[in-house]
Structure formats: structure tokens, C-alpha cells
Amino acid sequence: RNPKRPFYIVTENIVTRVLGTSFTVHAPKGKEETVAVKTGRVAVYRKEEKARISLPDFYVTVTPNHQVHFDHKRQKLVAEIVEHPALIPAAEHEENIGAASPQAPIRMEFDGTPVEKIFKKLEAAYGISIKYDAKKIANCSLTITLVDEDLFTRLQAVCDAIGGSYHVAGTEILVKNAGCNSKY
């Protein structure tokens, strides 16, 4: 694990440039190839495009809780959120969310906290972009404790409390809500 000396993993259709990370490559012959990142980052590009690696249009940088797969029908790389996002180590994001050990549950406690701040904390904790209409949630505050749930359960609890919903769109989460005029 040395970011200054990357190595490459080559599969049938894609090349993964490892930049100091923890990740998995799933590449059964003749089937969909997927690269999912747990920590750090990797650059993934189509095998025949290696000569053009310096051009951003031809590779995808994959970060924690994201993955990329090669779509055979469209002949392109598709980036998305992993099925089960995990808390990323505190060293990889600005806000410390508490001791992250496999045995200790992670508590996120919010007391009259603006919902925008809750979304930002979830973004930092999981490394996943959460998009929302800031004007609609400007007056929304929430008191809630989230313990040991996964990202989607935590997000659903917040959305339920503000009368909203969310859906995953590629590499980000989009939140919809009618807005709120009171504190929950």
C-alpha cells in the first residue's frame, strides 16, 4: 500500500490503477466486471484506452462506498453507489463521527439540529453526495438519535421525520420533500 507507487489490475475489459486503498474487483470471465472501493481511491478505465489515461473523459476515479462496472451493451464505465455503504474511517473525512470499531455502535445524536447539517454529517460519514433543495429545508430542525443503522436506514429515518423521500441516482442521493415550517 504505497500511493506513490501505484500498481495495476487488468481484467477482460477494464484496468484498475490502485492508488493506495482497500477495494474489491469482481471479474468473472464474460460477465459484468465491477470495482468497489472501501477506503482510498482507484482509477478505472477501459482496457484499450490505457494510452489515454491522462484524459479525464476516459477514466473514472472511484472513492469509498462507490463502485464502477463495465456496461457491455453501452461499452462504457458506469459509476454508482455500492449496495451497502459503510462508514468511512475518520481520517478520510473532515468530521469525526466517533470511534469506529467493528464492535462499537456508531451513534449520531442530533438535538434540534438543522436538517441540512444532518445531511452534511451523513455525506461526510459515508463519502456520498446527498443533494436536496436547501430552501425547502431551511426551517427544518430535527431531534433524532441514529445508532448502528446503515446509511439508507438513517437517511430514511430523517426523510420520514421531515415528510420527504430519497432515491439513488448514480453516485449521489437525491432527497425530495415538501419543506417544513416547524421543528420536529
PDB file of C-alpha atoms in Angstrom, residues 29-157:
ATOM      1  CA  LYS A  29     -14.995 -14.163 -17.449  1.00  0.00           C
ATOM      2  CA  GLY A  30     -17.611 -12.968 -19.917  1.00  0.00           C
ATOM      3  CA  LYS A  31     -19.720 -11.269 -17.231  1.00  0.00           C
ATOM      4  CA  GLU A  32     -20.009  -7.828 -15.662  1.00  0.00           C
ATOM      5  CA  GLU A  33     -16.765  -6.561 -14.147  1.00  0.00           C
ATOM      6  CA  THR A  34     -17.072  -4.433 -11.007  1.00  0.00           C
ATOM      7  CA  VAL A  35     -14.573  -2.488  -8.896  1.00  0.00           C
ATOM      8  CA  ALA A  36     -15.838  -1.382  -5.443  1.00  0.00           C
ATOM      9  CA  VAL A  37     -13.777   0.822  -3.089  1.00  0.00           C
ATOM     10  CA  LYS A  38     -13.785   0.557   0.722  1.00  0.00           C
ATOM     11  CA  THR A  39     -11.025   3.084   1.521  1.00  0.00           C
ATOM     12  CA  GLY A  40      -8.748   5.301  -0.547  1.00  0.00           C
ATOM     13  CA  ARG A  41      -9.319   5.581  -4.274  1.00  0.00           C
ATOM     14  CA  VAL A  42      -8.620   3.850  -7.566  1.00  0.00           C
ATOM     15  CA  ALA A  43      -8.710   4.967 -11.193  1.00  0.00           C
ATOM     16  CA  VAL A  44     -10.596   2.647 -13.563  1.00  0.00           C
ATOM     17  CA  TYR A  45     -10.566   2.811 -17.346  1.00  0.00           C
ATOM     18  CA  ARG A  46     -11.343   0.623 -20.353  1.00  0.00           C
ATOM     19  CA  LYS A  47      -8.518  -1.704 -21.229  1.00  0.00           C
ATOM     20  CA  GLU A  48      -7.945  -0.419 -24.767  1.00  0.00           C
ATOM     21  CA  GLU A  49      -7.891   3.194 -23.551  1.00  0.00           C
ATOM     22  CA  LYS A  50      -4.785   2.840 -21.372  1.00  0.00           C
ATOM     23  CA  ALA A  51      -2.763   5.058 -23.684  1.00  0.00           C
ATOM     24  CA  ARG A  52      -5.187   7.912 -22.964  1.00  0.00           C
ATOM     25  CA  ILE A  53      -5.234   7.552 -19.175  1.00  0.00           C
ATOM     26  CA  SER A  54      -4.341  11.205 -18.640  1.00  0.00           C
ATOM     27  CA  LEU A  55      -7.605  12.332 -20.254  1.00  0.00           C
ATOM     28  CA  PRO A  56     -10.359  12.634 -17.599  1.00  0.00           C
ATOM     29  CA  ASP A  57     -13.105  11.625 -20.054  1.00  0.00           C
ATOM     30  CA  PHE A  58     -11.661   8.139 -20.313  1.00  0.00           C
ATOM     31  CA  TYR A  59     -11.346   7.028 -16.705  1.00  0.00           C
ATOM     32  CA  VAL A  60     -13.367   7.069 -13.524  1.00  0.00           C
ATOM     33  CA  THR A  61     -11.873   7.727 -10.093  1.00  0.00           C
ATOM     34  CA  VAL A  62     -13.638   5.507  -7.583  1.00  0.00           C
ATOM     35  CA  THR A  63     -13.805   6.596  -3.929  1.00  0.00           C
ATOM     36  CA  PRO A  64     -15.124   4.878  -0.768  1.00  0.00           C
ATOM     37  CA  ASN A  65     -18.672   3.497  -0.975  1.00  0.00           C
ATOM     38  CA  HIS A  66     -18.698   3.807  -4.757  1.00  0.00           C
ATOM     39  CA  GLN A  67     -18.159   1.276  -7.480  1.00  0.00           C
ATOM     40  CA  VAL A  68     -17.822   1.195 -11.228  1.00  0.00           C
ATOM     41  CA  HIS A  69     -18.824  -1.539 -13.630  1.00  0.00           C
ATOM     42  CA  PHE A  70     -18.300  -2.021 -17.328  1.00  0.00           C
ATOM     43  CA  ASP A  71     -21.599  -1.920 -19.221  1.00  0.00           C
ATOM     44  CA  HIS A  72     -21.108  -4.305 -22.152  1.00  0.00           C
ATOM     45  CA  LYS A  73     -24.178  -3.074 -24.061  1.00  0.00           C
ATOM     46  CA  ARG A  74     -23.180   0.592 -23.957  1.00  0.00           C
ATOM     47  CA  GLN A  75     -19.429  -0.151 -23.943  1.00  0.00           C
ATOM     48  CA  LYS A  76     -18.771   2.302 -21.125  1.00  0.00           C
ATOM     49  CA  LEU A  77     -17.910   2.509 -17.450  1.00  0.00           C
ATOM     50  CA  VAL A  78     -20.835   3.241 -15.118  1.00  0.00           C
ATOM     51  CA  ALA A  79     -20.221   4.675 -11.633  1.00  0.00           C
ATOM     52  CA  GLU A  80     -22.679   4.106  -8.780  1.00  0.00           C
ATOM     53  CA  ILE A  81     -23.045   3.776  -5.011  1.00  0.00           C
ATOM     54  CA  VAL A  82     -22.267   0.350  -3.521  1.00  0.00           C
ATOM     55  CA  GLU A  83     -25.219  -1.718  -2.319  1.00  0.00           C
ATOM     56  CA  HIS A  84     -24.276  -1.434   1.380  1.00  0.00           C
ATOM     57  CA  PRO A  85     -22.324   1.779   2.093  1.00  0.00           C
ATOM     58  CA  ALA A  86     -20.145   1.600   5.222  1.00  0.00           C
ATOM     59  CA  LEU A  87     -18.872   4.347   7.481  1.00  0.00           C
ATOM     60  CA  ILE A  88     -15.534   5.509   6.169  1.00  0.00           C
ATOM     61  CA  PRO A  89     -12.578   5.923   8.537  1.00  0.00           C
ATOM     62  CA  ALA A  90     -12.496   9.335  10.236  1.00  0.00           C
ATOM     63  CA  ALA A  91      -9.118  10.075   8.643  1.00  0.00           C
ATOM     64  CA  GLU A  92     -10.803  10.170   5.226  1.00  0.00           C
ATOM     65  CA  HIS A  93     -13.351  12.853   6.055  1.00  0.00           C
ATOM     66  CA  GLU A  94     -13.367  16.131   7.941  1.00  0.00           C
ATOM     67  CA  GLU A  95     -15.939  15.426  10.628  1.00  0.00           C
ATOM     68  CA  ASN A  96     -15.126  12.871  13.295  1.00  0.00           C
ATOM     69  CA  ILE A  97     -18.179  10.717  13.928  1.00  0.00           C
ATOM     70  CA  GLY A  98     -16.820   8.851  16.915  1.00  0.00           C
ATOM     71  CA  ALA A  99     -14.753   5.734  17.433  1.00  0.00           C
ATOM     72  CA  ALA A 100     -15.357   3.403  14.529  1.00  0.00           C
ATOM     73  CA  SER A 101     -14.547  -0.087  15.691  1.00  0.00           C
ATOM     74  CA  PRO A 102     -16.350  -3.195  14.481  1.00  0.00           C
ATOM     75  CA  GLN A 103     -17.720  -3.835  17.991  1.00  0.00           C
ATOM     76  CA  ALA A 104     -18.805  -0.315  18.946  1.00  0.00           C
ATOM     77  CA  PRO A 105     -22.085   1.012  17.560  1.00  0.00           C
ATOM     78  CA  ILE A 106     -21.806   4.417  15.940  1.00  0.00           C
ATOM     79  CA  ARG A 107     -24.221   6.920  17.445  1.00  0.00           C
ATOM     80  CA  MET A 108     -25.232  10.040  15.634  1.00  0.00           C
ATOM     81  CA  GLU A 109     -27.144  12.283  18.009  1.00  0.00           C
ATOM     82  CA  PHE A 110     -28.891  15.413  16.840  1.00  0.00           C
ATOM     83  CA  ASP A 111     -30.759  17.786  19.171  1.00  0.00           C
ATOM     84  CA  GLY A 112     -32.721  20.479  17.368  1.00  0.00           C
ATOM     85  CA  THR A 113     -30.188  20.245  14.550  1.00  0.00           C
ATOM     86  CA  PRO A 114     -30.892  21.808  11.156  1.00  0.00           C
ATOM     87  CA  VAL A 115     -31.629  19.023   8.661  1.00  0.00           C
ATOM     88  CA  GLU A 116     -29.066  20.465   6.255  1.00  0.00           C
ATOM     89  CA  LYS A 117     -26.380  19.875   8.911  1.00  0.00           C
ATOM     90  CA  ILE A 118     -27.611  16.278   9.380  1.00  0.00           C
ATOM     91  CA  PHE A 119     -27.337  15.652   5.634  1.00  0.00           C
ATOM     92  CA  LYS A 120     -23.816  17.124   5.613  1.00  0.00           C
ATOM     93  CA  LYS A 121     -22.796  14.871   8.512  1.00  0.00           C
ATOM     94  CA  LEU A 122     -24.135  11.805   6.648  1.00  0.00           C
ATOM     95  CA  GLU A 123     -22.286  12.909   3.499  1.00  0.00           C
ATOM     96  CA  ALA A 124     -19.016  13.185   5.419  1.00  0.00           C
ATOM     97  CA  ALA A 125     -19.505   9.920   7.315  1.00  0.00           C
ATOM     98  CA  TYR A 126     -20.182   7.876   4.169  1.00  0.00           C
ATOM     99  CA  GLY A 127     -18.405   9.878   1.457  1.00  0.00           C
ATOM    100  CA  ILE A 128     -21.583  10.041  -0.634  1.00  0.00           C
ATOM    101  CA  SER A 129     -23.088  13.219  -2.068  1.00  0.00           C
ATOM    102  CA  ILE A 130     -26.620  13.999  -0.844  1.00  0.00           C
ATOM    103  CA  LYS A 131     -28.490  16.584  -2.945  1.00  0.00           C
ATOM    104  CA  TYR A 132     -31.533  18.461  -1.635  1.00  0.00           C
ATOM    105  CA  ASP A 133     -33.339  21.771  -2.010  1.00  0.00           C
ATOM    106  CA  ALA A 134     -31.726  23.910   0.704  1.00  0.00           C
ATOM    107  CA  LYS A 135     -34.566  26.450   0.565  1.00  0.00           C
ATOM    108  CA  LYS A 136     -37.193  23.804   1.315  1.00  0.00           C
ATOM    109  CA  ILE A 137     -35.356  22.504   4.379  1.00  0.00           C
ATOM    110  CA  ALA A 138     -34.115  25.877   5.631  1.00  0.00           C
ATOM    111  CA  ASN A 139     -36.644  25.835   8.505  1.00  0.00           C
ATOM    112  CA  CYS A 140     -36.312  22.128   9.281  1.00  0.00           C
ATOM    113  CA  SER A 141     -34.675  21.098  12.541  1.00  0.00           C
ATOM    114  CA  LEU A 142     -34.689  17.618  13.986  1.00  0.00           C
ATOM    115  CA  THR A 143     -34.020  15.817  17.251  1.00  0.00           C
ATOM    116  CA  ILE A 144     -33.068  12.238  16.478  1.00  0.00           C
ATOM    117  CA  THR A 145     -30.576   9.566  17.531  1.00  0.00           C
ATOM    118  CA  LEU A 146     -29.281   7.187  14.885  1.00  0.00           C
ATOM    119  CA  VAL A 147     -27.484   4.132  16.282  1.00  0.00           C
ATOM    120  CA  ASP A 148     -25.817   1.417  14.250  1.00  0.00           C
ATOM    121  CA  GLU A 149     -28.122   1.696  11.238  1.00  0.00           C
ATOM    122  CA  ASP A 150     -26.791   1.630   7.693  1.00  0.00           C
ATOM    123  CA  LEU A 151     -26.794   4.794   5.584  1.00  0.00           C
ATOM    124  CA  PHE A 152     -30.095   4.101   3.871  1.00  0.00           C
ATOM    125  CA  THR A 153     -31.905   3.349   7.150  1.00  0.00           C
ATOM    126  CA  ARG A 154     -30.510   6.554   8.690  1.00  0.00           C
ATOM    127  CA  LEU A 155     -31.493   8.557   5.638  1.00  0.00           C
ATOM    128  CA  GLN A 156     -34.990   7.050   5.595  1.00  0.00           C
ATOM    129  CA  ALA A 157     -35.470   7.994   9.275  1.00  0.00           C
TER     130      ALA A 157
END
